[in-house]
Short mmCIF file of C-alpha atoms in Angstrom, two decimals:
data_model
loop_
_atom_site.label_atom_id
_atom_site.label_comp_id
_atom_site.label_asym_id
_atom_site.label_seq_id
_atom_site.Cartn_x
_atom_site.Cartn_y
_atom_site.Cartn_z
CA GLY A 7 -18.75 -36.64 -67.23
CA ALA A 8 -16.35 -35.01 -69.65
CA VAL A 9 -12.70 -35.73 -68.94
CA VAL A 10 -9.75 -33.55 -69.85
CA SER A 11 -6.19 -34.77 -69.50
CA GLN A 12 -2.88 -32.97 -69.56
CA HIS A 13 0.58 -34.27 -70.25
CA PRO A 14 3.01 -34.07 -68.67
CA SER A 15 1.78 -33.51 -65.12
CA TRP A 16 5.09 -31.93 -64.22
CA VAL A 17 8.24 -30.97 -66.09
CA ILE A 18 11.61 -29.52 -65.15
CA CYS A 19 13.70 -27.92 -67.86
CA LYS A 20 16.77 -25.79 -68.30
CA SER A 21 16.53 -22.12 -69.10
CA GLY A 22 16.42 -21.49 -72.84
CA THR A 23 14.76 -24.75 -73.79
CA SER A 24 11.21 -25.20 -75.08
CA VAL A 25 8.50 -27.24 -73.41
CA LYS A 26 5.31 -28.60 -74.95
CA ILE A 27 2.20 -29.29 -72.85
CA GLU A 28 -0.67 -31.31 -74.26
CA CYS A 29 -4.34 -30.95 -73.40
CA ARG A 30 -6.74 -33.64 -74.55
CA SER A 31 -10.49 -34.06 -74.30
CA LEU A 32 -10.85 -37.80 -73.77
CA ASP A 33 -14.51 -38.51 -74.36
CA PHE A 34 -15.81 -35.50 -76.25
CA GLN A 35 -14.85 -33.10 -79.01
CA ALA A 36 -13.88 -29.58 -78.11
CA THR A 37 -13.79 -26.85 -80.70
CA THR A 38 -12.64 -24.43 -78.02
CA MET A 39 -10.07 -24.95 -75.31
CA PHE A 40 -8.65 -22.46 -72.85
CA TRP A 41 -5.18 -22.14 -71.35
CA TYR A 42 -4.67 -20.70 -67.89
CA ARG A 43 -1.68 -19.92 -65.75
CA GLN A 44 -1.71 -20.03 -61.97
CA PHE A 45 0.96 -18.67 -59.65
CA PRO A 46 1.22 -19.99 -56.11
CA LYS A 47 -1.70 -18.99 -53.92
CA GLN A 48 -3.26 -16.99 -56.72
CA SER A 49 -6.24 -17.40 -58.98
CA LEU A 50 -6.21 -18.67 -62.54
CA MET A 51 -5.32 -16.17 -65.23
CA LEU A 52 -6.60 -16.81 -68.74
CA MET A 53 -3.74 -16.81 -71.21
CA ALA A 54 -5.45 -17.66 -74.46
CA THR A 55 -8.42 -19.22 -76.15
CA SER A 56 -7.54 -22.06 -78.49
CA ASN A 57 -9.81 -22.60 -81.48
CA GLU A 58 -9.65 -25.75 -83.58
CA GLY A 59 -8.35 -25.01 -87.04
CA SER A 60 -7.62 -21.35 -86.46
CA LYS A 61 -5.24 -19.07 -84.61
CA ALA A 62 -5.49 -18.75 -80.88
CA THR A 63 -6.78 -15.59 -79.28
CA TYR A 64 -4.36 -14.27 -76.67
CA GLU A 65 -5.20 -12.16 -73.66
CA GLN A 66 -3.61 -8.76 -73.28
CA GLY A 67 -0.05 -9.01 -72.03
CA VAL A 68 0.50 -12.61 -73.12
CA GLU A 69 3.29 -12.98 -75.66
CA LYS A 70 2.00 -15.09 -78.52
CA ASP A 71 5.50 -15.80 -79.80
CA LYS A 72 6.54 -17.13 -76.43
CA PHE A 73 3.44 -19.20 -75.69
CA LEU A 74 2.65 -21.02 -78.93
CA ILE A 75 -0.76 -22.66 -79.08
CA ASN A 76 -1.81 -25.22 -81.64
CA HIS A 77 -5.29 -26.77 -81.81
CA ALA A 78 -4.88 -29.19 -84.68
CA SER A 79 -7.77 -31.52 -83.86
CA LEU A 80 -11.05 -31.52 -81.97
CA THR A 81 -9.49 -33.38 -79.06
CA LEU A 82 -6.01 -31.92 -78.75
CA SER A 83 -4.55 -28.51 -78.01
CA THR A 84 -0.88 -27.91 -77.24
CA LEU A 85 0.89 -25.09 -75.47
CA THR A 86 4.59 -24.66 -76.18
CA VAL A 87 6.62 -22.43 -73.90
CA THR A 88 9.51 -21.32 -76.07
CA SER A 89 12.91 -20.33 -74.70
CA ALA A 90 11.68 -20.86 -71.19
CA HIS A 91 13.05 -18.77 -68.33
CA PRO A 92 12.68 -19.14 -64.57
CA GLU A 93 9.89 -16.55 -64.52
CA ASP A 94 7.84 -18.91 -66.72
CA SER A 95 7.75 -21.41 -63.87
CA SER A 96 4.10 -21.85 -63.00
CA PHE A 97 1.12 -24.18 -62.95
CA TYR A 98 -0.54 -24.36 -66.36
CA ILE A 99 -4.13 -25.57 -66.63
CA CYS A 100 -6.26 -26.16 -69.69
CA SER A 101 -10.00 -26.50 -70.00
CA ALA A 102 -12.49 -27.52 -72.64
CA SER A 103 -16.10 -26.51 -72.89
CA VAL A 104 -19.23 -28.59 -73.19
CA ARG A 105 -22.45 -26.57 -73.44
CA ASP A 106 -22.36 -24.10 -70.55
CA GLU A 107 -19.64 -25.73 -68.50
CA GLN A 108 -15.88 -25.90 -68.63
CA PHE A 109 -13.99 -29.02 -67.67
CA PHE A 110 -10.47 -28.56 -66.42
CA GLY A 111 -7.39 -30.65 -66.86
CA PRO A 112 -5.33 -31.65 -63.82
CA GLY A 113 -2.65 -29.09 -64.60
CA THR A 114 1.03 -29.15 -65.49
CA ARG A 115 3.66 -27.89 -63.09
CA LEU A 116 6.53 -26.28 -65.03
CA THR A 117 9.80 -25.53 -63.28
CA VAL A 118 12.51 -23.76 -65.25
CA LEU A 119 15.99 -23.93 -63.75
CA ALA B 14 -18.46 -5.83 -68.02
CA GLN B 15 -18.40 -8.84 -65.76
CA SER B 16 -16.50 -9.28 -62.53
CA VAL B 17 -16.52 -11.49 -59.48
CA THR B 18 -15.30 -10.72 -55.97
CA GLN B 19 -14.57 -13.27 -53.30
CA LEU B 20 -14.77 -11.36 -50.08
CA ASP B 21 -12.47 -13.55 -47.97
CA SER B 22 -9.04 -14.74 -48.99
CA HIS B 23 -8.93 -17.21 -46.09
CA VAL B 24 -11.63 -18.82 -43.97
CA SER B 25 -10.92 -21.10 -41.05
CA VAL B 26 -13.61 -23.17 -39.33
CA SER B 27 -13.70 -26.06 -36.91
CA GLU B 28 -14.64 -29.50 -38.13
CA GLY B 29 -18.38 -30.04 -37.83
CA THR B 30 -19.26 -26.33 -37.94
CA PRO B 31 -20.91 -24.48 -40.85
CA VAL B 32 -18.96 -23.09 -43.78
CA LEU B 33 -19.72 -19.82 -45.54
CA LEU B 34 -17.64 -18.63 -48.50
CA ARG B 35 -18.79 -15.32 -49.91
CA CYS B 36 -18.97 -14.29 -53.54
CA ASN B 37 -20.38 -11.18 -55.20
CA TYR B 38 -20.65 -10.71 -58.93
CA SER B 39 -21.26 -8.02 -61.48
CA SER B 40 -22.71 -8.81 -64.87
CA SER B 41 -24.51 -6.95 -67.60
CA TYR B 42 -26.38 -10.09 -68.53
CA SER B 43 -28.02 -12.95 -66.69
CA PRO B 44 -24.89 -14.78 -65.67
CA SER B 45 -24.08 -18.40 -65.17
CA LEU B 46 -22.29 -18.81 -61.86
CA PHE B 47 -20.08 -21.63 -60.70
CA TRP B 48 -18.13 -22.74 -57.67
CA TYR B 49 -15.01 -24.84 -58.19
CA VAL B 50 -12.74 -26.50 -55.66
CA GLN B 51 -9.02 -27.04 -56.10
CA HIS B 52 -6.99 -29.30 -53.86
CA PRO B 53 -3.21 -28.71 -53.71
CA ASN B 54 -1.46 -29.31 -57.03
CA LYS B 55 -4.67 -30.56 -58.58
CA GLY B 56 -7.02 -29.34 -61.26
CA LEU B 57 -10.39 -27.79 -60.63
CA GLN B 58 -13.50 -29.75 -59.75
CA LEU B 59 -16.98 -28.35 -60.25
CA LEU B 60 -18.96 -28.13 -57.01
CA LEU B 61 -22.14 -26.61 -58.39
CA LYS B 62 -23.51 -24.22 -60.99
CA TYR B 63 -26.36 -21.77 -61.38
CA THR B 64 -27.86 -21.22 -64.82
CA SER B 65 -31.09 -19.26 -64.24
CA ALA B 66 -33.10 -22.18 -62.93
CA ALA B 67 -33.69 -22.66 -59.19
CA THR B 68 -31.99 -19.99 -57.09
CA LEU B 69 -30.88 -22.53 -54.46
CA VAL B 70 -28.39 -24.83 -56.05
CA LYS B 71 -27.24 -28.07 -54.49
CA GLY B 72 -23.85 -29.43 -55.36
CA ILE B 73 -21.56 -32.27 -54.50
CA ASN B 74 -20.18 -33.12 -51.05
CA GLY B 75 -23.01 -31.35 -49.22
CA PHE B 76 -22.30 -27.88 -50.60
CA GLU B 77 -24.99 -25.54 -51.79
CA ALA B 78 -25.24 -21.95 -52.94
CA GLU B 79 -28.03 -19.43 -53.24
CA PHE B 80 -28.28 -16.97 -56.10
CA LYS B 81 -29.57 -13.61 -54.83
CA LYS B 82 -30.04 -11.18 -57.66
CA SER B 83 -30.96 -8.26 -55.40
CA GLU B 84 -27.68 -8.66 -53.54
CA THR B 85 -25.67 -9.83 -56.58
CA SER B 86 -24.36 -12.63 -54.41
CA PHE B 87 -23.72 -16.34 -54.81
CA HIS B 88 -22.41 -17.49 -51.44
CA LEU B 89 -21.30 -21.08 -50.91
CA THR B 90 -22.38 -22.91 -47.76
CA LYS B 91 -22.10 -26.27 -46.10
CA PRO B 92 -23.82 -27.20 -42.82
CA SER B 93 -20.96 -29.19 -41.36
CA ALA B 94 -17.32 -28.94 -42.39
CA HIS B 95 -15.17 -32.01 -42.89
CA MET B 96 -11.40 -32.18 -42.81
CA SER B 97 -11.39 -33.18 -46.48
CA ASP B 98 -13.03 -29.85 -47.37
CA ALA B 99 -9.75 -28.03 -46.81
CA ALA B 100 -8.88 -26.61 -50.24
CA GLU B 101 -9.01 -23.51 -52.41
CA TYR B 102 -12.43 -22.45 -53.66
CA PHE B 103 -13.11 -20.31 -56.70
CA CYS B 104 -16.27 -18.47 -57.63
CA VAL B 105 -16.61 -18.09 -61.38
CA VAL B 106 -18.93 -16.07 -63.58
CA SER B 107 -19.69 -16.78 -67.19
CA PRO B 108 -21.44 -13.97 -69.01
CA TYR B 109 -23.53 -16.28 -71.17
CA SER B 110 -24.99 -19.72 -70.82
CA SER B 111 -22.33 -21.01 -73.15
CA ALA B 112 -18.68 -21.80 -72.79
CA SER B 113 -17.34 -18.39 -73.59
CA LYS B 114 -14.58 -16.73 -71.65
CA ILE B 115 -15.18 -17.04 -67.92
CA ILE B 116 -13.97 -14.88 -65.07
CA PHE B 117 -12.41 -16.26 -61.91
CA GLY B 118 -12.60 -14.82 -58.44
CA SER B 119 -9.37 -14.47 -56.51
CA GLY B 120 -10.08 -17.60 -54.50
CA THR B 121 -10.77 -18.42 -50.86
CA ARG B 122 -8.59 -20.81 -48.96
CA LEU B 123 -10.64 -22.91 -46.56
CA SER B 124 -8.87 -24.37 -43.54
CA ILE B 125 -10.49 -26.86 -41.19
CA ARG B 126 -9.44 -27.06 -37.54
CA PRO B 127 -9.70 -30.45 -35.82
#
């Protein structure tokens, strides 16, 4: 089956710094990837849709200047949390689509001190 | 508009007894419906999916779900719960049979009593 990886699996950073999270499709090409955010004991909330070679489409209420998304190749999308603050601490999950199914990465736990 | 409602935030069953996790959906189109499982601090794993073929869908680990259009439901069942089934379960609706934006239910936490 299709495999999606994320790196890093967890990261701790100081407030005000920027953090980059990578999402890779390992054995398939993905023109579209999705970024989600999950708070403890809550469901996944779609943040943005990442399209290879074009600008990402952000969901209402998501700051595009704070959550920078780059989809430079068919196998890699990155999410950069700029000037991170403690309220950005969360579990970030990406997914990539193949036909009618989405395959999810294992997630990245971000803790901002 | 599409939406999905998971009727129980928490379900607790004894090991060896049946599991029922309820999901209702709303969709203007013929939806694709999915159930995913998430173990603590892990990503999501697909249990099963419905894409307008057979209404009774069998998935992994003994789970199955039945699509009932008249009731707009897609409940997840398993005849006999195992301790390893303890996890968070998400019902998901996709408005088309393609990988467009999908909608997650709020999740149901399944606990298994010894």
